[in-house]
Amino acid sequence: MDNTSLAAQAVAKGPPTLAPPSFDGHGWLVVVNLAGMTFTCIVAAMFAYDALAAMLRNNGRDLPNHPVTIWRRAGFCFAAGIAVRTFFAAVALWNWNPRDPIGTGWFLTLQRFADPIALAFGLAGLGMFYLSAPGMVAHLRRKPFPIAMWASLPMLRRPAAIALLSLIAAVGVVSTR
């Protein structure tokens, strides 16, 4: 093997398993991870897009230190971090192929390079959330208002459909490998 990638060498020298050896032969665990990473990536990307669109739409109206702006930015950072992390984890699982160690090693290495990006988004969101907490709590306690979250429950239909489709696709790919 001419490739110097340690990940490719590990895949080539490892057992020719249908999924990464860390799953220890548990097909159901591969299905759960593959479906979960795929579903979470799609839903987090949808949320990140929605938050970014709202920020751009309200750019002239929202001030940088306004609670809504901070809430949108923190939510975007959390969603983007989750989307990046789960995207590359899903790609590595979808593309696992011990017969192509170079390609598989490339995806595994790419996943590790994306991790710092996901961490940066997560830490940025956490920092905004933490630094804004004293002011946000004081602001929200001034005039409490009820939030009818359960009235928004129908908004979860599309994510539920994505979860079901991700599960079906994961079962299909794992059972046909």
XYZ file of N, CA and C in Angstrom:
531
model
N 0.851 -1.179 0.000
C 0.000 0.000 0.000
C 0.891 1.234 0.000
N 0.683 2.113 -0.957
C 1.537 3.291 -1.115
C 1.089 4.482 -0.282
N -0.086 4.429 0.247
C -0.624 5.563 0.992
C 0.038 5.644 2.359
N 0.391 6.848 2.758
C 1.010 7.033 4.074
C -0.008 7.395 5.146
N -1.265 7.485 4.779
C -2.299 7.824 5.747
C -2.398 6.725 6.806
N -2.272 7.102 8.048
C -2.396 6.131 9.136
C -3.805 5.553 9.198
N -4.805 6.369 8.896
C -6.181 5.878 8.912
C -6.380 4.825 7.831
N -5.850 5.065 6.633
C -5.971 4.088 5.549
C -5.221 2.808 5.892
N -4.060 2.933 6.506
C -3.296 1.753 6.911
C -4.048 0.949 7.963
N -4.681 1.639 8.898
C -5.448 0.953 9.947
C -6.627 0.193 9.346
N -7.304 0.807 8.380
C -8.439 0.136 7.734
C -7.939 -1.070 6.951
N -6.825 -0.911 6.215
C -6.282 -2.008 5.407
C -5.810 -3.174 6.270
N -5.211 -2.878 7.426
C -4.682 -3.931 8.293
C -5.739 -4.514 9.229
N -6.839 -3.804 9.365
C -7.882 -4.255 10.283
C -8.733 -5.346 9.671
N -9.665 -5.844 10.458
C -10.546 -6.899 9.946
C -11.505 -6.327 8.891
N -11.860 -7.121 7.894
C -12.762 -6.634 6.835
C -14.220 -6.633 7.321
N -14.502 -5.768 8.263
C -15.839 -5.726 8.865
C -16.783 -4.873 8.030
N -18.074 -5.116 8.203
C -19.090 -4.373 7.466
C -19.315 -2.981 8.026
N -18.766 -2.721 9.191
C -18.855 -1.409 9.841
C -17.555 -1.225 10.611
N -17.265 -0.017 11.061
C -16.036 0.176 11.837
C -15.957 -0.827 12.990
N -14.767 -1.377 13.240
C -14.620 -2.385 14.295
C -15.068 -1.908 15.668
N -15.106 -0.608 15.892
C -15.531 -0.092 17.196
C -16.976 -0.457 17.512
N -17.752 -0.852 16.507
C -19.134 -1.277 16.748
C -19.193 -2.725 17.224
N -18.054 -3.406 17.203
C -17.917 -4.753 17.741
C -18.952 -5.728 17.168
N -19.291 -5.556 15.903
C -20.211 -6.473 15.240
C -21.676 -6.269 15.566
N -22.021 -5.232 16.287
C -23.418 -4.976 16.638
C -24.095 -4.181 15.517
N -24.790 -4.891 14.644
C -25.458 -4.251 13.520
C -26.497 -3.235 13.948
N -27.221 -3.535 15.013
C -28.253 -2.604 15.489
C -27.631 -1.282 15.924
N -26.398 -1.345 16.470
C -25.721 -0.132 16.911
C -25.281 0.714 15.710
N -24.890 0.042 14.641
C -24.554 0.752 13.404
C -25.792 1.458 12.872
N -26.917 0.765 12.866
C -28.174 1.353 12.389
C -28.543 2.576 13.220
N -28.479 2.443 14.544
C -28.837 3.557 15.426
C -27.918 4.757 15.175
N -26.618 4.513 15.073
C -25.673 5.611 14.841
C -25.838 6.217 13.459
N -25.981 5.388 12.443
C -26.128 5.888 11.084
C -27.406 6.701 10.937
N -28.522 6.173 11.436
C -29.793 6.901 11.368
C -29.743 8.156 12.228
N -29.204 8.037 13.428
C -29.148 9.189 14.331
C -28.269 10.309 13.803
N -27.094 9.970 13.292
C -26.200 10.997 12.748
C -26.807 11.664 11.509
N -27.425 10.858 10.660
C -28.041 11.409 9.449
C -29.200 12.328 9.807
N -30.098 11.847 10.641
C -31.258 12.639 11.061
C -30.829 13.923 11.767
N -29.905 13.795 12.719
C -29.477 14.958 13.489
C -28.794 15.984 12.605
N -27.996 15.523 11.660
C -27.326 16.438 10.736
C -28.350 17.242 9.936
N -29.338 16.563 9.397
C -30.343 17.247 8.566
C -31.140 18.241 9.393
N -31.600 17.836 10.560
C -32.411 18.718 11.401
C -31.583 19.899 11.916
N -30.350 19.654 12.320
C -29.487 20.740 12.794
C -29.171 21.713 11.658
N -28.947 21.193 10.460
C -28.702 22.075 9.307
C -29.939 22.906 8.988
N -31.119 22.304 9.106
C -32.366 23.056 8.884
C -32.496 24.177 9.908
N -32.198 23.884 11.168
C -32.297 24.901 12.206
C -31.268 25.998 11.996
N -30.031 25.600 11.649
C -28.982 26.593 11.409
C -29.370 27.506 10.252
N -29.911 26.925 9.192
C -30.352 27.728 8.043
C -31.470 28.681 8.451
N -32.425 28.173 9.218
C -33.545 29.001 9.669
C -33.055 30.154 10.546
N -32.121 29.871 11.455
C -31.578 30.921 12.329
C -30.801 31.950 11.517
N -30.002 31.485 10.559
C -29.235 32.398 9.717
C -30.157 33.260 8.857
N -31.195 32.646 8.307
C -32.160 33.404 7.501
C -32.854 34.461 8.350
N -33.218 34.127 9.586
C -33.868 35.092 10.474
C -32.913 36.229 10.831
N -31.631 35.898 11.042
C -30.649 36.947 11.348
C -30.487 37.896 10.163
N -30.429 37.341 8.967
C -30.269 38.181 7.778
C -31.531 38.999 7.507
N -32.682 38.391 7.713
C -33.959 39.069 7.484
C -34.160 40.240 8.444
N -33.652 40.102 9.666
C -33.841 41.130 10.693
C -32.564 41.908 10.985
N -31.636 41.895 10.056
C -30.335 42.509 10.261
C -30.423 43.990 10.630
N -31.278 44.735 9.973
C -31.401 46.158 10.254
C -32.161 46.473 11.530
N -32.976 45.536 11.996
C -33.824 45.769 13.154
C -33.207 45.282 14.462
N -32.520 44.142 14.422
C -31.960 43.558 15.641
C -30.611 44.192 15.972
N -30.485 44.687 17.191
C -29.222 45.247 17.655
C -28.306 44.108 18.127
N -26.994 44.287 18.056
C -26.069 43.205 18.436
C -26.236 42.698 19.870
N -26.618 43.566 20.801
C -26.736 43.129 22.194
C -28.178 42.838 22.604
N -29.095 42.793 21.652
C -30.494 42.490 21.950
C -30.647 41.004 22.267
N -31.498 40.661 23.229
C -31.672 39.245 23.591
C -32.050 38.349 22.402
N -32.867 38.851 21.504
C -33.255 38.034 20.349
C -32.043 37.749 19.466
N -31.204 38.738 19.266
C -30.006 38.554 18.451
C -29.068 37.546 19.098
N -28.870 37.660 20.390
C -27.994 36.729 21.110
C -28.574 35.324 21.053
N -29.883 35.194 21.238
C -30.550 33.904 21.191
C -30.391 33.276 19.808
N -30.586 34.056 18.760
C -30.436 33.533 17.397
C -28.994 33.122 17.116
N -28.049 33.943 17.525
C -26.635 33.624 17.270
C -26.194 32.385 18.036
N -26.578 32.296 19.287
C -26.210 31.110 20.079
C -26.864 29.861 19.486
N -28.134 29.959 19.132
C -28.827 28.822 18.510
C -28.182 28.421 17.199
N -27.790 29.415 16.395
C -27.107 29.117 15.138
C -25.790 28.398 15.400
N -25.018 28.885 16.365
C -23.722 28.255 16.663
C -23.898 26.816 17.135
N -24.850 26.586 18.023
C -25.097 25.228 18.498
C -25.529 24.328 17.342
N -26.473 24.806 16.536
C -26.974 24.000 15.417
C -25.876 23.749 14.382
N -25.078 24.761 14.074
C -24.005 24.587 13.091
C -22.959 23.602 13.606
N -22.613 23.687 14.874
C -21.660 22.740 15.446
C -22.177 21.310 15.394
N -23.431 21.129 15.737
C -24.038 19.794 15.682
C -24.090 19.310 14.238
N -24.472 20.186 13.315
C -24.563 19.803 11.902
C -23.200 19.392 11.347
N -22.167 20.164 11.645
C -20.830 19.832 11.148
C -20.368 18.499 11.728
N -20.508 18.336 13.017
C -20.026 17.111 13.676
C -20.765 15.884 13.171
N -22.083 15.950 13.097
C -22.848 14.781 12.687
C -22.746 14.528 11.185
N -22.531 15.586 10.389
C -22.376 15.400 8.944
C -21.161 14.520 8.658
N -20.033 14.873 9.243
C -18.821 14.111 8.956
C -18.837 12.731 9.607
N -19.507 12.597 10.737
C -19.658 11.266 11.342
C -20.540 10.388 10.460
N -21.622 10.950 9.940
C -22.508 10.194 9.043
C -21.789 9.836 7.743
N -21.044 10.784 7.180
C -20.314 10.519 5.937
C -19.310 9.385 6.140
N -18.610 9.389 7.262
C -17.638 8.326 7.533
C -18.341 6.973 7.659
N -19.525 6.935 8.289
C -20.251 5.675 8.414
C -20.854 5.234 7.084
N -21.432 6.178 6.344
C -22.021 5.837 5.044
C -20.953 5.309 4.087
N -19.740 5.818 4.191
C -18.682 5.453 3.251
C -17.717 4.399 3.782
N -18.037 3.732 4.867
C -17.163 2.697 5.395
C -17.076 1.561 4.377
N -15.861 1.246 3.970
C -15.659 0.179 3.006
C -14.250 -0.382 3.198
N -14.109 -1.531 3.841
C -12.774 -2.084 4.064
C -12.088 -2.514 2.759
N -12.841 -2.657 1.668
C -12.236 -2.982 0.373
C -11.626 -1.744 -0.285
N -11.929 -0.551 0.250
C -11.331 0.689 -0.235
C -10.713 1.420 0.953
N -9.600 0.934 1.455
C -9.022 1.547 2.661
C -8.571 2.986 2.440
N -8.152 3.325 1.244
C -7.704 4.695 0.991
C -8.886 5.657 1.083
N -9.994 5.317 0.439
C -11.188 6.165 0.509
C -11.756 6.233 1.911
N -11.830 5.083 2.569
C -12.346 5.046 3.938
C -11.444 5.834 4.877
N -10.139 5.665 4.716
C -9.186 6.419 5.544
C -9.305 7.914 5.323
N -9.554 8.294 4.067
C -9.720 9.721 3.747
C -10.926 10.297 4.481
N -12.050 9.564 4.479
C -13.249 10.051 5.171
C -13.038 10.094 6.689
N -12.341 9.110 7.229
C -12.074 9.113 8.665
C -11.179 10.284 9.065
N -10.183 10.575 8.233
C -9.296 11.711 8.511
C -10.043 13.029 8.367
N -10.876 13.125 7.344
C -11.670 14.339 7.140
C -12.564 14.608 8.351
N -13.114 13.546 8.912
C -13.946 13.688 10.109
C -13.149 14.318 11.246
N -11.928 13.895 11.450
C -11.103 14.444 12.523
C -10.728 15.896 12.253
N -10.559 16.285 10.983
C -10.257 17.684 10.660
C -11.474 18.576 10.883
N -12.671 18.036 10.750
C -13.892 18.826 10.944
C -14.238 19.000 12.421
N -13.736 18.126 13.273
C -14.052 18.213 14.698
C -13.731 19.578 15.313
N -12.553 20.180 15.046
C -12.284 21.503 15.632
C -13.264 22.582 15.167
N -13.762 22.460 13.953
C -14.752 23.429 13.459
C -16.036 23.290 14.270
N -16.480 22.057 14.468
C -17.683 21.817 15.270
C -17.486 22.301 16.699
N -16.314 22.027 17.252
C -16.023 22.489 18.610
C -16.041 24.012 18.698
N -15.498 24.682 17.692
C -15.484 26.146 17.695
C -16.904 26.706 17.687
N -17.778 26.133 16.864
C -19.177 26.577 16.863
C -19.823 26.331 18.224
N -19.608 25.143 18.779
C -20.191 24.821 20.073
C -19.702 25.726 21.182
N -18.407 25.977 21.215
C -17.856 26.860 22.247
C -18.316 28.302 22.059
N -18.466 28.747 20.814
C -18.975 30.102 20.567
C -20.404 30.230 21.092
N -21.239 29.226 20.805
C -22.610 29.244 21.311
C -22.652 29.196 22.825
N -21.820 28.338 23.408
C -21.758 28.236 24.867
C -21.274 29.535 25.492
N -20.284 30.156 24.863
C -19.782 31.435 25.365
C -20.850 32.514 25.333
N -21.580 32.611 24.216
C -22.661 33.603 24.124
C -23.738 33.330 25.164
N -24.082 32.063 25.303
C -25.119 31.688 26.262
C -24.684 32.036 27.681
N -23.454 31.687 28.025
C -22.959 31.908 29.378
C -22.774 33.399 29.684
N -22.157 34.118 28.754
C -21.898 35.547 28.993
C -23.178 36.382 29.016
N -24.190 35.929 28.289
C -25.440 36.699 28.255
C -26.410 36.281 29.357
N -26.111 35.212 30.076
C -27.055 34.681 31.067
C -27.482 35.699 32.125
N -26.570 36.433 32.773
C -27.033 37.365 33.811
C -28.001 38.412 33.255
N -27.670 39.005 32.139
C -28.552 40.006 31.544
C -29.825 39.402 30.991
N -29.712 38.210 30.408
C -30.875 37.547 29.823
C -31.875 37.161 30.906
N -31.399 36.611 31.992
C -32.295 36.218 33.091
C -32.976 37.448 33.669
N -32.213 38.504 33.886
C -32.805 39.735 34.426
C -33.828 40.305 33.444
N -33.525 40.253 32.182
C -34.443 40.781 31.165
C -35.725 39.951 31.086
N -35.603 38.650 31.134
C -36.783 37.785 31.033
C -37.651 37.831 32.287
N -37.069 38.149 33.434
C -37.847 38.201 34.675
C -38.620 39.500 34.821
N -38.285 40.512 34.046
C -39.006 41.788 34.147
C -40.475 41.638 33.815
N -40.741 40.971 32.722
C -42.117 40.821 32.286
C -42.286 39.394 31.768
N -42.627 38.485 32.649
C -42.774 37.095 32.213
C -43.888 36.957 31.181
N -43.662 36.093 30.258
C -44.670 35.845 29.239
C -44.740 34.345 28.993
N -45.932 33.848 28.783
C -46.068 32.409 28.544
C -45.663 32.064 27.108
N -45.094 30.908 26.968
C -44.736 30.404 25.648
C -45.538 29.133 25.426
N -46.326 29.122 24.374
C -47.172 27.969 24.054
C -46.380 26.995 23.174
N -45.447 26.274 23.793
C -44.621 25.343 23.018
C -45.434 24.206 22.419
N -46.400 23.703 23.164
C -47.150 22.546 22.672
C -48.023 22.906 21.479
N -48.347 24.166 21.318
C -49.115 24.585 20.147
C -48.268 24.463 18.880
N -46.956 24.453 19.057
C -46.040 24.340 17.922
C -45.686 22.892 17.599
N -46.281 21.947 18.285
C -45.963 20.536 18.093
C -46.081 20.069 16.638
N -47.044 20.545 15.853
C -47.108 20.125 14.444
C -45.856 20.480 13.630
N -45.047 21.405 14.130
C -43.810 21.749 13.431
C -42.824 20.580 13.420
N -43.040 19.585 14.276
C -42.135 18.443 14.354
C -42.475 17.333 13.364
N -43.481 17.538 12.526
C -43.843 16.510 11.545
C -42.698 16.247 10.565
N -42.134 17.309 10.013
C -41.044 17.140 9.033
C -39.823 16.472 9.672
N -39.365 16.923 10.849
C -38.241 16.197 11.465
C -38.566 14.735 11.776
N -39.815 14.448 12.151
C -40.192 13.056 12.420
C -40.119 12.228 11.139
N -40.547 12.809 10.032
C -40.452 12.106 8.747
C -38.997 11.885 8.358
N -38.146 12.879 8.611
C -36.717 12.727 8.315
C -36.113 11.629 9.183
N -36.524 11.553 10.446
C -36.022 10.504 11.342
C -36.422 9.127 10.822
N -37.659 8.982 10.399
C -38.137 7.697 9.888
C -37.396 7.309 8.608
N -37.241 8.251 7.691
C -36.522 7.971 6.445
C -35.055 7.644 6.708
N -34.438 8.332 7.664
C -33.046 8.040 8.024
C -32.918 6.634 8.597
N -33.877 6.247 9.416
C -33.859 4.909 9.998
C -34.033 3.839 8.919
N -34.959 4.066 8.003
C -35.190 3.105 6.917
C -33.935 2.981 6.050
N -33.327 4.116 5.718
C -32.107 4.079 4.908
C -30.975 3.374 5.637
N -30.836 3.619 6.925
C -29.772 2.986 7.709
C -29.980 1.477 7.792
N -31.211 1.059 8.033
C -31.495 -0.378 8.083
C -31.183 -0.997 6.716
N -31.563 -0.309 5.649
C -31.302 -0.816 4.308
C -29.833 -0.960 4.009
N -29.042 0.053 4.334
C -27.616 -0.011 4.005
C -26.877 -1.018 4.876
N -27.233 -1.108 6.150
C -26.543 -2.045 7.035
C -26.928 -3.490 6.691
N -28.180 -3.718 6.340
C -28.597 -5.083 6.030
C -28.125 -5.564 4.661
N -27.746 -4.646 3.774
C -27.284 -5.061 2.444
C -25.774 -5.009 2.280
N -25.034 -4.640 3.316
C -23.560 -4.611 3.207
C -22.997 -6.001 3.185
